[in-house]
CSV table of C-alpha atoms in Angstrom, one decimal:
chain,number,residue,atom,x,y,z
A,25,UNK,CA,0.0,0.0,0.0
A,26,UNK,CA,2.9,2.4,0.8
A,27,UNK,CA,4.2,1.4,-2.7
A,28,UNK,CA,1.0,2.8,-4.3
A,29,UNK,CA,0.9,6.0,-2.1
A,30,UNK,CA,4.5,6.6,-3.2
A,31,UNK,CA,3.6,6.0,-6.9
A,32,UNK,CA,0.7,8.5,-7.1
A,33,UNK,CA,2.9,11.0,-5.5
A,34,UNK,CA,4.2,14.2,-7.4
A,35,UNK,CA,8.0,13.8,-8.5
A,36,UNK,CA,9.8,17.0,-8.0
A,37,UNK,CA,9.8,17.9,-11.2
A,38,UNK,CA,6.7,18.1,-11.6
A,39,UNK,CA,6.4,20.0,-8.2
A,40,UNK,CA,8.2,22.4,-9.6
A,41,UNK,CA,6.5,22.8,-13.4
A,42,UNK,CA,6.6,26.2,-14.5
A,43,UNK,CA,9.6,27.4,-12.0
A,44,UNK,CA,11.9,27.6,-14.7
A,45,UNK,CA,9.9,30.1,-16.5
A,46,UNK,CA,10.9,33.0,-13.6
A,47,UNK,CA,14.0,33.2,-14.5
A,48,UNK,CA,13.3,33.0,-18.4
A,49,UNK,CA,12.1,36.4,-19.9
A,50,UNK,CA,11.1,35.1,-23.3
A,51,UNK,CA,9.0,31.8,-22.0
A,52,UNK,CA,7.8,34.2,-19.3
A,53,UNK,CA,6.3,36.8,-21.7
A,54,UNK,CA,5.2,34.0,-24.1
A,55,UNK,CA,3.1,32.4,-20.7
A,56,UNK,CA,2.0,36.1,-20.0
A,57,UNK,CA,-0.3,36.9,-23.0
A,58,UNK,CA,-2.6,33.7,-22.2
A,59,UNK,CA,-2.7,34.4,-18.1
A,60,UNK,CA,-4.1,38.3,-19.5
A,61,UNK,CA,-6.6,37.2,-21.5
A,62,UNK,CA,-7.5,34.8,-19.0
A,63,UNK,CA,-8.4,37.4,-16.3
A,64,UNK,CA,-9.8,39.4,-18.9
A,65,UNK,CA,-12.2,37.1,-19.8
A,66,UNK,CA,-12.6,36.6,-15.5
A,67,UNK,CA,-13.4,40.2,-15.6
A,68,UNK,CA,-15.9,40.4,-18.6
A,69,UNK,CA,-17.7,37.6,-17.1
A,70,UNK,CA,-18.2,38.9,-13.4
A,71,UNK,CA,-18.8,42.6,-15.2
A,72,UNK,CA,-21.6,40.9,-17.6
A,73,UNK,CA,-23.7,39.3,-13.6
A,74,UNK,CA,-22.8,42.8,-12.0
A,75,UNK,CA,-25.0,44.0,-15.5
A,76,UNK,CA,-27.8,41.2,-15.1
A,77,UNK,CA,-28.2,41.9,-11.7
A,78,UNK,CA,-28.9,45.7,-12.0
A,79,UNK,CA,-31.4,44.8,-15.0
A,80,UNK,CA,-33.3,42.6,-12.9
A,81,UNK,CA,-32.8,45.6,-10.5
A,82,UNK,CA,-34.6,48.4,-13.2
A,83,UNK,CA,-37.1,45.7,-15.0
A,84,UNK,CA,-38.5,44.8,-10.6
A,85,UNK,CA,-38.9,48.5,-10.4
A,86,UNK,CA,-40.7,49.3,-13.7
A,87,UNK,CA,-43.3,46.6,-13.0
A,88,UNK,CA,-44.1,48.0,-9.7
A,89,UNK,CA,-44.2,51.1,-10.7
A,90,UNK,CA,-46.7,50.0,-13.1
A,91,UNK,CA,-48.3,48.0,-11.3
A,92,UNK,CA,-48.9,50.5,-7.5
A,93,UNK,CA,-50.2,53.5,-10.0
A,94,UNK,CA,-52.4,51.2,-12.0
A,95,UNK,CA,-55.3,52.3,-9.9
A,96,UNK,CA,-55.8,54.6,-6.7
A,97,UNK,CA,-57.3,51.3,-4.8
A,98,UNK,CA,-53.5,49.5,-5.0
A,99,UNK,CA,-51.6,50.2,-1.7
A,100,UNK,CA,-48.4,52.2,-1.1
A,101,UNK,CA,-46.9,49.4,1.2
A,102,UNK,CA,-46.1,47.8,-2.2
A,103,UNK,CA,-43.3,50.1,-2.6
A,104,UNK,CA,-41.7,49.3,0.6
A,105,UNK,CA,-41.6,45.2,-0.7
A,106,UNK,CA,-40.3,46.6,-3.9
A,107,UNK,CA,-37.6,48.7,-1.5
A,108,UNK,CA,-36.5,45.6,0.3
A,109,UNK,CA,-36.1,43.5,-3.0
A,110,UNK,CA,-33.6,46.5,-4.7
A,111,UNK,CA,-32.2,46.1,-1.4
A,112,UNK,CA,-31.6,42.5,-1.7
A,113,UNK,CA,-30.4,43.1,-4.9
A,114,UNK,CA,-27.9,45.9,-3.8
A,115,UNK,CA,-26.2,43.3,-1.6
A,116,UNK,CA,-25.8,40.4,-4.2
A,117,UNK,CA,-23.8,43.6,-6.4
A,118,UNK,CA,-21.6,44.3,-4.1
A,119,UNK,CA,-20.4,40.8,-3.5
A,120,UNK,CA,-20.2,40.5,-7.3
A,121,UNK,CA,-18.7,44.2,-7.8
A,122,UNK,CA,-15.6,42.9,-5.3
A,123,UNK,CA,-15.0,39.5,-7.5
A,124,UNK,CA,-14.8,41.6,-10.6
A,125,UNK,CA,-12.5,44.2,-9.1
A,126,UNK,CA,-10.7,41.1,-7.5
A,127,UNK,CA,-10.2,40.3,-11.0
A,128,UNK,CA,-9.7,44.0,-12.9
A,129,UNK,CA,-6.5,44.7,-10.9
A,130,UNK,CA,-4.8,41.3,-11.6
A,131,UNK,CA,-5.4,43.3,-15.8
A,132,UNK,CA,-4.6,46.1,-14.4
A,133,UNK,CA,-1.0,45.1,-12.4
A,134,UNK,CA,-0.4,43.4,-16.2
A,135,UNK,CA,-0.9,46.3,-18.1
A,136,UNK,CA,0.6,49.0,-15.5
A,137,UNK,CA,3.8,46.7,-15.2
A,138,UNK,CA,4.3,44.5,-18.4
A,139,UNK,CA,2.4,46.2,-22.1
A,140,UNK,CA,3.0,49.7,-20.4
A,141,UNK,CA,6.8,49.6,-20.1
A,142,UNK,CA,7.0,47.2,-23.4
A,143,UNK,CA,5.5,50.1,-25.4
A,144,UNK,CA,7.8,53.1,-23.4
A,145,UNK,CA,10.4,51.4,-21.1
A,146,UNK,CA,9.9,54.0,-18.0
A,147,UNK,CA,10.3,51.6,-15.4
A,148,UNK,CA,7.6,49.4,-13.7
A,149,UNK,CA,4.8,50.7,-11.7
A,150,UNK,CA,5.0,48.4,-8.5
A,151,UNK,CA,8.8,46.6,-8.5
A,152,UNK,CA,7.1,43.4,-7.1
A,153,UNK,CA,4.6,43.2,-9.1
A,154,UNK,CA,5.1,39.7,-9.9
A,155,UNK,CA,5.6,38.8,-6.2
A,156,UNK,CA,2.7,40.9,-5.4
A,157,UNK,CA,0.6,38.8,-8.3
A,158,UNK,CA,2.1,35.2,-7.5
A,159,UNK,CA,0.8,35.9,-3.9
A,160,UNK,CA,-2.4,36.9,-4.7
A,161,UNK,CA,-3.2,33.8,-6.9
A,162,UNK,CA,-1.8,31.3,-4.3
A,163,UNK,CA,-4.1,33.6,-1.6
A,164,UNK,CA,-6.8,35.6,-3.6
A,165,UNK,CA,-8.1,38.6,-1.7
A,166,UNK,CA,-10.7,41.2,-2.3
A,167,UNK,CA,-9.2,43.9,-3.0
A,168,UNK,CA,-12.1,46.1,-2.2
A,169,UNK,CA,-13.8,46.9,1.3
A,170,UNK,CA,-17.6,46.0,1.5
A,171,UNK,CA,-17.8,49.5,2.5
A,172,UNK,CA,-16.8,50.7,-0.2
A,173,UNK,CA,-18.2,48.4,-2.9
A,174,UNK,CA,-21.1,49.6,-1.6
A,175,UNK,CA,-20.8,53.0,-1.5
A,176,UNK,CA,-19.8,53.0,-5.2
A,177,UNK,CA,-22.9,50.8,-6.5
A,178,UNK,CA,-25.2,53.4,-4.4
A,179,UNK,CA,-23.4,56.2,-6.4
A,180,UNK,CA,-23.7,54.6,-9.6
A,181,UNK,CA,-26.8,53.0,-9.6
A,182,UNK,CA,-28.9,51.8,-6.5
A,183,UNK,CA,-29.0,55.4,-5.2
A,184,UNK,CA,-31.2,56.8,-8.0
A,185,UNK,CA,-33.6,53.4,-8.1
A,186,UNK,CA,-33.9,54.0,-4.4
A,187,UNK,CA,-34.6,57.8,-5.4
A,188,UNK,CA,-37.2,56.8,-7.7
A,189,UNK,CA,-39.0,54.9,-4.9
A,190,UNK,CA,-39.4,57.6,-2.6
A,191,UNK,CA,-40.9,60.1,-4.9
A,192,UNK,CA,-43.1,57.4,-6.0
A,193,UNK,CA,-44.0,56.4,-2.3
A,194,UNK,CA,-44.6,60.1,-1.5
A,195,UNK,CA,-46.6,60.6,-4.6
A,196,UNK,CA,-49.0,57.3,-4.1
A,197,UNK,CA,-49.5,58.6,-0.3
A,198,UNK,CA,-50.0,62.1,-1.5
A,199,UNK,CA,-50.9,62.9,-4.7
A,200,UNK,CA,-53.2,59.4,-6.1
A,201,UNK,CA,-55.0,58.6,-2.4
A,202,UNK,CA,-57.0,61.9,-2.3
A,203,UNK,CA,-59.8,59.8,-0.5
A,204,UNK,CA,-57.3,59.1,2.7
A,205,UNK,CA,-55.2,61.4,4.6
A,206,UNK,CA,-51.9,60.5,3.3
A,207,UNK,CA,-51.3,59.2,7.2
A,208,UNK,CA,-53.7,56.5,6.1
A,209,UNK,CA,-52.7,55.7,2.8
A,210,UNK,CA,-49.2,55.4,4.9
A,211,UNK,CA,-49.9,53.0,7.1
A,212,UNK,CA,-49.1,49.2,7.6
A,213,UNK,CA,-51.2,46.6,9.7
A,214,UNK,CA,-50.5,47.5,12.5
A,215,UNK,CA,-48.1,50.3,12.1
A,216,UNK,CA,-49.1,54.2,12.0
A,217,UNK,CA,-48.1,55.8,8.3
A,218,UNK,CA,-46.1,58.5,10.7
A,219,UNK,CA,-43.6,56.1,12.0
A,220,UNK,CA,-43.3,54.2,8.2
A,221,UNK,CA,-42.9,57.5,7.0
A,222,UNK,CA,-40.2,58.4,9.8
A,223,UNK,CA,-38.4,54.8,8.9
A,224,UNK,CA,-38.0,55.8,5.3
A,225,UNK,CA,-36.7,59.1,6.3
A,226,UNK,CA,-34.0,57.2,8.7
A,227,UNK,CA,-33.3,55.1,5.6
A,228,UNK,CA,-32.7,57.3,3.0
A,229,UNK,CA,-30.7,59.6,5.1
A,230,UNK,CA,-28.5,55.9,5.8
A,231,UNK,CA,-28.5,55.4,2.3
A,232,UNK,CA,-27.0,59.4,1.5
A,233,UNK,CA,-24.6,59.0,3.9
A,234,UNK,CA,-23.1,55.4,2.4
A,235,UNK,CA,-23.1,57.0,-0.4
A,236,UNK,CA,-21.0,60.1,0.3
A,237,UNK,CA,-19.0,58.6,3.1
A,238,UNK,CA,-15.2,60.0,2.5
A,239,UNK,CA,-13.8,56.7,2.9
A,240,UNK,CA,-10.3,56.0,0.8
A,241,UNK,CA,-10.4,54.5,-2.4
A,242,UNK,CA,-8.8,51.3,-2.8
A,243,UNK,CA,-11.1,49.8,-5.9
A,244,UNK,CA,-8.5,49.1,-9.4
A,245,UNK,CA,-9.6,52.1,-11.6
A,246,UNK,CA,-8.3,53.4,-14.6
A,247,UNK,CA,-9.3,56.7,-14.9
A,248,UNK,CA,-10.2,58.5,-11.8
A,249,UNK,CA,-7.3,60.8,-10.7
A,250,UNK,CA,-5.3,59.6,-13.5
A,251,UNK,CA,-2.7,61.6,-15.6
A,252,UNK,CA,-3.8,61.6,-19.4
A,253,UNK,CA,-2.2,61.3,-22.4
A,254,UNK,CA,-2.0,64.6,-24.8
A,255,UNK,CA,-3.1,62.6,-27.5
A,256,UNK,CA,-6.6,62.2,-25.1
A,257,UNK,CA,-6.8,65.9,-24.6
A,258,UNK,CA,-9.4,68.2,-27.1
């Protein structure tokens, strides 16, 4: 039995595949181009559920919308379900916004360290790079605090969905219930339309401040703060 353990066991030289390839520059830039598109492909992937997920996001909120103002007898307290689900959705972005960030600076350290000094030999942008990369494929790591994925994705997108949800709230309580106070039209089993209105105040003014929080950027970007290129100015 020991025999057989020892036979299915890993020579070392095939422990070490690949390790020669460090300390030669032409099989390591011939290796390079197929790890690239590799991660690029990673990235277009986890960009393409980030997009599906905010469709879901806008196509939820246009069939509410159409459905709460389809008549003055459907109930506000539909837009607060349709509140929790763009919530819901918001979280599953931001999970997928850090795996595609995750993967955009792996293209990015490639580009800032290896096509960028090909084309103009200025020097590297991060001299251990390729430490820096080896590391993070034996130990991937989100590069990207849930903090501020989420801050960005309110920004971007969930801030003005949410947006759109409160002016419709306030309009469906207000403007298309002129039989009830709009206290009424407010209210949940149970709960006074004063203290739902007073939690959507307390959420949106959580949701503002996520968004503008000044917290430091760490997410890979490309062109935010950046120096340009004359050939990119007008």
């Amino acid at each position: 039995m020991d025999d057989d353990l020892g036979d299915s066991r890993l020579d070392r030289g095939d422990e070490e595949v690949a390790a020669e390839i460090a300390g030669d520059t032409e099989a390591l830039l011939g290796a390079l181009p197929h790890f690239y598109r590799g991660e690029v492909s990673q990235a277009n992937s986890a960009q393409d559920r980030i997009d599906r997920t905010t469709n879901w996001a806008i196509t939820l909120l246009a069939a509410l919308l159409s459905l709460v103002f389809a008549g003055p007898e459907m109930p506000a307290y539909l837009l607060l379900i349709g509140l929790a689900a763009l919530a819901a959705f918001l979280s599953y972005e931001v999970r997928r916004y850090r795996f595609y960030d995750l993967y955009r600076s792996r293209v990015r350290i490639l580009q800032e360290n290896v096509f960028a000094n090909a084309l103009s030999p200025e020097g590297v942008e991060h001299v251990e790079w390729r430490e820096e990369l080896s590391r993070d494929l034996r130990y991937p790591t989100f590069k990207v605090s849930t903090l501020e994925a989420l801050s960005r994705r309110l920004r971007r997108i969930y801030g003005l969905l949410f947006a759109v949800v409160g002016v419709a709230w306030v309009a469906k309580v207000t403007l298309f219930t002129p039989e009830n106070r709009w206290t009424e039209a407010a209210e949940l089993p149970g709960v006074p339309g004063v203290v739902v209105a007073g939690a959507l105040g307390a959420f949106y003014l959580a949701v503002t401040a996520l968004a503008l929080w000044p917290i430091e950027r760490q997410a890979k970007g490309e062109v935010h703060g950046e120096r340009v290129g004359e050939w990119k100015e007008e």
